[in-house]
Coordinates of C-alpha atoms in Angstrom, one line a residue:
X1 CA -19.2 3.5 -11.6
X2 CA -18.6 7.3 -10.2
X3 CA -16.4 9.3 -9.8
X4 CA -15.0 9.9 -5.9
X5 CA -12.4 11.3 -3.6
X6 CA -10.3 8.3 -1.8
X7 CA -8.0 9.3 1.4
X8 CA -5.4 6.9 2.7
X9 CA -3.5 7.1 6.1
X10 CA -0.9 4.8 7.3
X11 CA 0.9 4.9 10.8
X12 CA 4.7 4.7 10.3
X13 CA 7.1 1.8 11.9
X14 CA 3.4 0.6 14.0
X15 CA 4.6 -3.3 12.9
X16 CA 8.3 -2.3 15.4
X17 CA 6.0 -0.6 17.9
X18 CA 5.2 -3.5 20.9
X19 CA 1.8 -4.0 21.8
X20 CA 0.6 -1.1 24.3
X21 CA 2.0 1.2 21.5
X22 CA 0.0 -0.4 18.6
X23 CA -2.9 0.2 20.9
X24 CA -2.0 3.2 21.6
X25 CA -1.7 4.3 18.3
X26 CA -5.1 2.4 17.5
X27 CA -6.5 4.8 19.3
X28 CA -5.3 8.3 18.7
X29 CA -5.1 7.3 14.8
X30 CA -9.1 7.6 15.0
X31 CA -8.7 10.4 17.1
X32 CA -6.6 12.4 15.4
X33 CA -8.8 11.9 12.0
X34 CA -11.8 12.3 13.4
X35 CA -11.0 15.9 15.2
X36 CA -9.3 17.3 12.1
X37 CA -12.3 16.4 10.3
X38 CA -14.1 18.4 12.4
X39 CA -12.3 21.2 12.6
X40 CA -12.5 21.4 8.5
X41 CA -15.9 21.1 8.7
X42 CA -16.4 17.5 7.0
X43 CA -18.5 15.0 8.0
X44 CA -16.6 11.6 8.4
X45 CA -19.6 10.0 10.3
X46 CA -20.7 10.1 6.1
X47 CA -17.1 9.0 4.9
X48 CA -17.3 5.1 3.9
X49 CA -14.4 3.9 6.1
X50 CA -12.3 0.7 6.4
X51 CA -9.9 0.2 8.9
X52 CA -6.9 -2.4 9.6
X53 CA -5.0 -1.4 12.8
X54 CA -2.1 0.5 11.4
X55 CA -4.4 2.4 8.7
X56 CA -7.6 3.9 7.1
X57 CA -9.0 3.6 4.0
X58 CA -12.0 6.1 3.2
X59 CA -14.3 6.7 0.2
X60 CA -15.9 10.4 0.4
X61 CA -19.3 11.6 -0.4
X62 CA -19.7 14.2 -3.3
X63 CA -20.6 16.2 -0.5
X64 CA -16.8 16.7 1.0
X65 CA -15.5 19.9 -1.1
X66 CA -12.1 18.3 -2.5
X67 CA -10.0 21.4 -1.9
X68 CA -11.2 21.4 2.1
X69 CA -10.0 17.9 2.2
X70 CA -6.5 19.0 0.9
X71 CA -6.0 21.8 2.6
X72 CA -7.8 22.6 5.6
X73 CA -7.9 18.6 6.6
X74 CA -4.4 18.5 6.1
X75 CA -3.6 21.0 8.3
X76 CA -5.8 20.1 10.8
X77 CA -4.6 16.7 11.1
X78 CA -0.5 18.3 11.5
X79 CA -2.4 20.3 13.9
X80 CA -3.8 17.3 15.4
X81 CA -0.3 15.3 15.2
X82 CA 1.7 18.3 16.8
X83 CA -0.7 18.7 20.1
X84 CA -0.6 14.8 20.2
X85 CA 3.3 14.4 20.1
X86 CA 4.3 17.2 21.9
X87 CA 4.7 15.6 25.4
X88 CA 6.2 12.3 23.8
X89 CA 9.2 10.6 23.8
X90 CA 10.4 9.9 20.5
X91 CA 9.7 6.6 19.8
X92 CA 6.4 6.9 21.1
X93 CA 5.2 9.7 18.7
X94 CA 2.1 9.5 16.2
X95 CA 3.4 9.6 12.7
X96 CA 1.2 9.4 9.7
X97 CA 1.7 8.9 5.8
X98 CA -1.5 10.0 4.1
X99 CA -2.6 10.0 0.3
X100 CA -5.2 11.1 -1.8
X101 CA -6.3 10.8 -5.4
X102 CA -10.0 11.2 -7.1
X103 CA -10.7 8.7 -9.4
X104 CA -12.9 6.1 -10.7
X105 CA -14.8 3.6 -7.3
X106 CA -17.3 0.9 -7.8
X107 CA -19.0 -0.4 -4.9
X108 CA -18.5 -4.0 -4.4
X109 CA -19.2 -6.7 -1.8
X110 CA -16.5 -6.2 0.5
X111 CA -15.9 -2.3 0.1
X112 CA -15.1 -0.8 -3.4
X113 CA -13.3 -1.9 -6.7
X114 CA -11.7 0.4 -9.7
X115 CA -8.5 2.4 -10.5
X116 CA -9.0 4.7 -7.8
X117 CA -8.8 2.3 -4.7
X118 CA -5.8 1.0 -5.9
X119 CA -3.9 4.2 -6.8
X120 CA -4.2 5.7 -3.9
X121 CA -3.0 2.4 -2.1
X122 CA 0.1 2.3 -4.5
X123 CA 0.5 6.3 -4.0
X124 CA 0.3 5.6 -0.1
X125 CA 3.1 2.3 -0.6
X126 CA 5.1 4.0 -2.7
X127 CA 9.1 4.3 -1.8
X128 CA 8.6 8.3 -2.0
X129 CA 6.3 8.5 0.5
X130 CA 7.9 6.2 3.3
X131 CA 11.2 8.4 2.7
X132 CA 9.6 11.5 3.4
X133 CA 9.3 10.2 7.0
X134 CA 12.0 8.0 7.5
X135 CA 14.5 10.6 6.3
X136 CA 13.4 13.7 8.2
X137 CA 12.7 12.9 11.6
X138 CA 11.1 16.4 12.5
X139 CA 7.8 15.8 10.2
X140 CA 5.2 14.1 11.9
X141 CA 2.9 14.4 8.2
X142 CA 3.4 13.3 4.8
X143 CA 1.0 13.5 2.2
X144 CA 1.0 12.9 -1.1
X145 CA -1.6 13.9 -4.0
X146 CA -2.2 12.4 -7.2
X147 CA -1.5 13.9 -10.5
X148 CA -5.1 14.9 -10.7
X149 CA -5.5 15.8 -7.5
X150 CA -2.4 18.3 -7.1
X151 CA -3.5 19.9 -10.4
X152 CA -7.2 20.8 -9.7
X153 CA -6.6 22.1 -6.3
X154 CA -3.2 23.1 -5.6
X155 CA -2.1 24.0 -9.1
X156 CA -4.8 25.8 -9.9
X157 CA -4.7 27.9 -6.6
X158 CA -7.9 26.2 -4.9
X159 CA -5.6 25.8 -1.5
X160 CA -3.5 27.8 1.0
X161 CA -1.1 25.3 -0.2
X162 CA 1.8 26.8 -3.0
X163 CA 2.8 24.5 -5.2
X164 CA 6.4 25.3 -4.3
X165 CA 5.6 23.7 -1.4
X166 CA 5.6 20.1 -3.5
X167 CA 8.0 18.0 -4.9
X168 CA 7.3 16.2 -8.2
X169 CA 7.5 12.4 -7.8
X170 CA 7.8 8.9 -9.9
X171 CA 6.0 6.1 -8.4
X172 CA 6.6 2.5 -9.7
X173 CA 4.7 0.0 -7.9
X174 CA 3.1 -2.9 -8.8
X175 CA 0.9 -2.1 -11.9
X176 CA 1.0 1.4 -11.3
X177 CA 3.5 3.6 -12.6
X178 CA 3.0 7.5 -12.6
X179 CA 3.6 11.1 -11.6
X180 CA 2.4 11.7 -7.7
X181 CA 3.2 15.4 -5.6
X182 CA 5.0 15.0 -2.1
X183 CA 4.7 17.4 0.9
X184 CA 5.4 17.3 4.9
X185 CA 4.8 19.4 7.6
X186 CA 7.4 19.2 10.3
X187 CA 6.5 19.7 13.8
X188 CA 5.8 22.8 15.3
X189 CA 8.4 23.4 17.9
X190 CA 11.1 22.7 14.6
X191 CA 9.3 25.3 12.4
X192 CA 11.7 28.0 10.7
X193 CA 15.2 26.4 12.2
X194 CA 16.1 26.0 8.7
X195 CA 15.9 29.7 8.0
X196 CA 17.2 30.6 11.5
X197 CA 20.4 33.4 11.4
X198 CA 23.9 31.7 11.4
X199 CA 25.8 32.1 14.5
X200 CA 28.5 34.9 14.6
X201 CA 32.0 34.0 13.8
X202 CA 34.4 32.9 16.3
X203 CA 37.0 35.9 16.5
X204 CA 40.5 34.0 15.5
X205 CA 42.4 32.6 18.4
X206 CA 38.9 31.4 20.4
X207 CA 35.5 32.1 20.6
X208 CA 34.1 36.0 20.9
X209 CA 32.5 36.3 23.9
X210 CA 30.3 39.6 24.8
X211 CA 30.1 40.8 28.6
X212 CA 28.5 44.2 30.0
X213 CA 30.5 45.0 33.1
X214 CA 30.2 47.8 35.5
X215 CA 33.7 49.0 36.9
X216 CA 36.9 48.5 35.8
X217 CA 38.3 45.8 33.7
X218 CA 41.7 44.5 32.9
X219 CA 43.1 42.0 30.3
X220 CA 44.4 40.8 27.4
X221 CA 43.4 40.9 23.9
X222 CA 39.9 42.8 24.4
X223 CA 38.0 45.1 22.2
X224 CA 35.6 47.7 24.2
X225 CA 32.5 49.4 23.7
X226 CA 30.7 52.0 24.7
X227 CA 26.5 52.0 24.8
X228 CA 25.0 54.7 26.0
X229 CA 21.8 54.8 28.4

């Protein structure tokens, strides 16, 4: 038994997607894990890594700095996700639920046995999780970090990551029951909408509309002014 870091990713609504979009999504899922591993500077060729279509399931090496994983693989893979969806339709976009948690593995016959596996399998399952997605259509990314992990990295100030930036979360699945720490990363192009300016206000009677004229004007109901230069 030892002690390792476990990352989950799961593609979201693959099982509606038809065929040509499952492999599709096949495809750039790899892609999109393997270049934001890169770009972090982690090796995944040395990741332990099982695969079933729609997800990934990897054991890391002592070797893979935790707080790079969480951070700078993170970003890397929105990164990834917003250069990959920005010329798709909608329905065709890549969208990925990830989780991670450090716990205790046991390699066994057909991959790896312990607590930790199968947290961060509930933690990637867990209702949470799927919402972050499903009920903001702008974020392409949702991750979600066990109690531990949070703590030791984020928490602690190990990460560009704030941990205002998380949302505490109960998870009740299964056997497991616990505290987990949501975050999503919208897509680029939608970045800082929310704290966009409100519009000016209508003037009463209909909109306020501004024109710069040269000449004379006439009307009703008009306010002038003057700029000068």
């Amino acid at each position: 038994m030892r002690r390792q870091l476990c990352v989950a990713a799961d593609v979201r609504s693959y099982g509606r997607a038809n065929t040509q979009l499952q492999l599709s999504h096949q495809r750039f899922l790899l892609e999109v894990l393997d270049e934001a591993g890169r770009r972090a500077g982690l090796e995944r060729t040395r990741w332990w890594r099982s695969g079933s279509g729609d997800s990934e399931f990897a054991v890391l090496p002592d070797s893979e700095p935790e707080a790079v994983v969480v951070d700078r693989f993170v970003r890397e893979l929105g990164a990834g996700l917003d250069r990959h969806n920005g010329q798709r339709v909608e329905a065709a976009k890549l969208r990925l639920r990830v989780a991670i948690h450090f716990g205790p593995v046991v390699p066994a016959e057909n991959g790896y046995a312990g607590p930790a596996p199968v947290e961060v399998h509930r933690l990637l399952e867990s209702a949470a999780l799927k919402a972050a997605l499903e009920d903001n259509p702008g974020a392409d990314l949702a991750l979600v970090l066990s109690d531990v992990v949070y703590r030791d990295t984020v928490h602690e100030g190990h990460t560009t990551l704030r941990p205002d930036e998380f949302e505490s979360v109960a998870v009740e699945l299964k056997e497991f029951s616990g505290t987990a720490w949501l975050w999503s990363q919208v897509r680029s192009g939608q970045r800082g909408t929310a704290g966009a300016a409100p519009a000016a206000p209508s003037a009463p009677g209909g909109p306020h509309v501004s024109t710069t004229v040269n000449g004379s004007v006439s009307g009703s109901d008009l306010v002038f002014g003057i700029r000068n230069g």
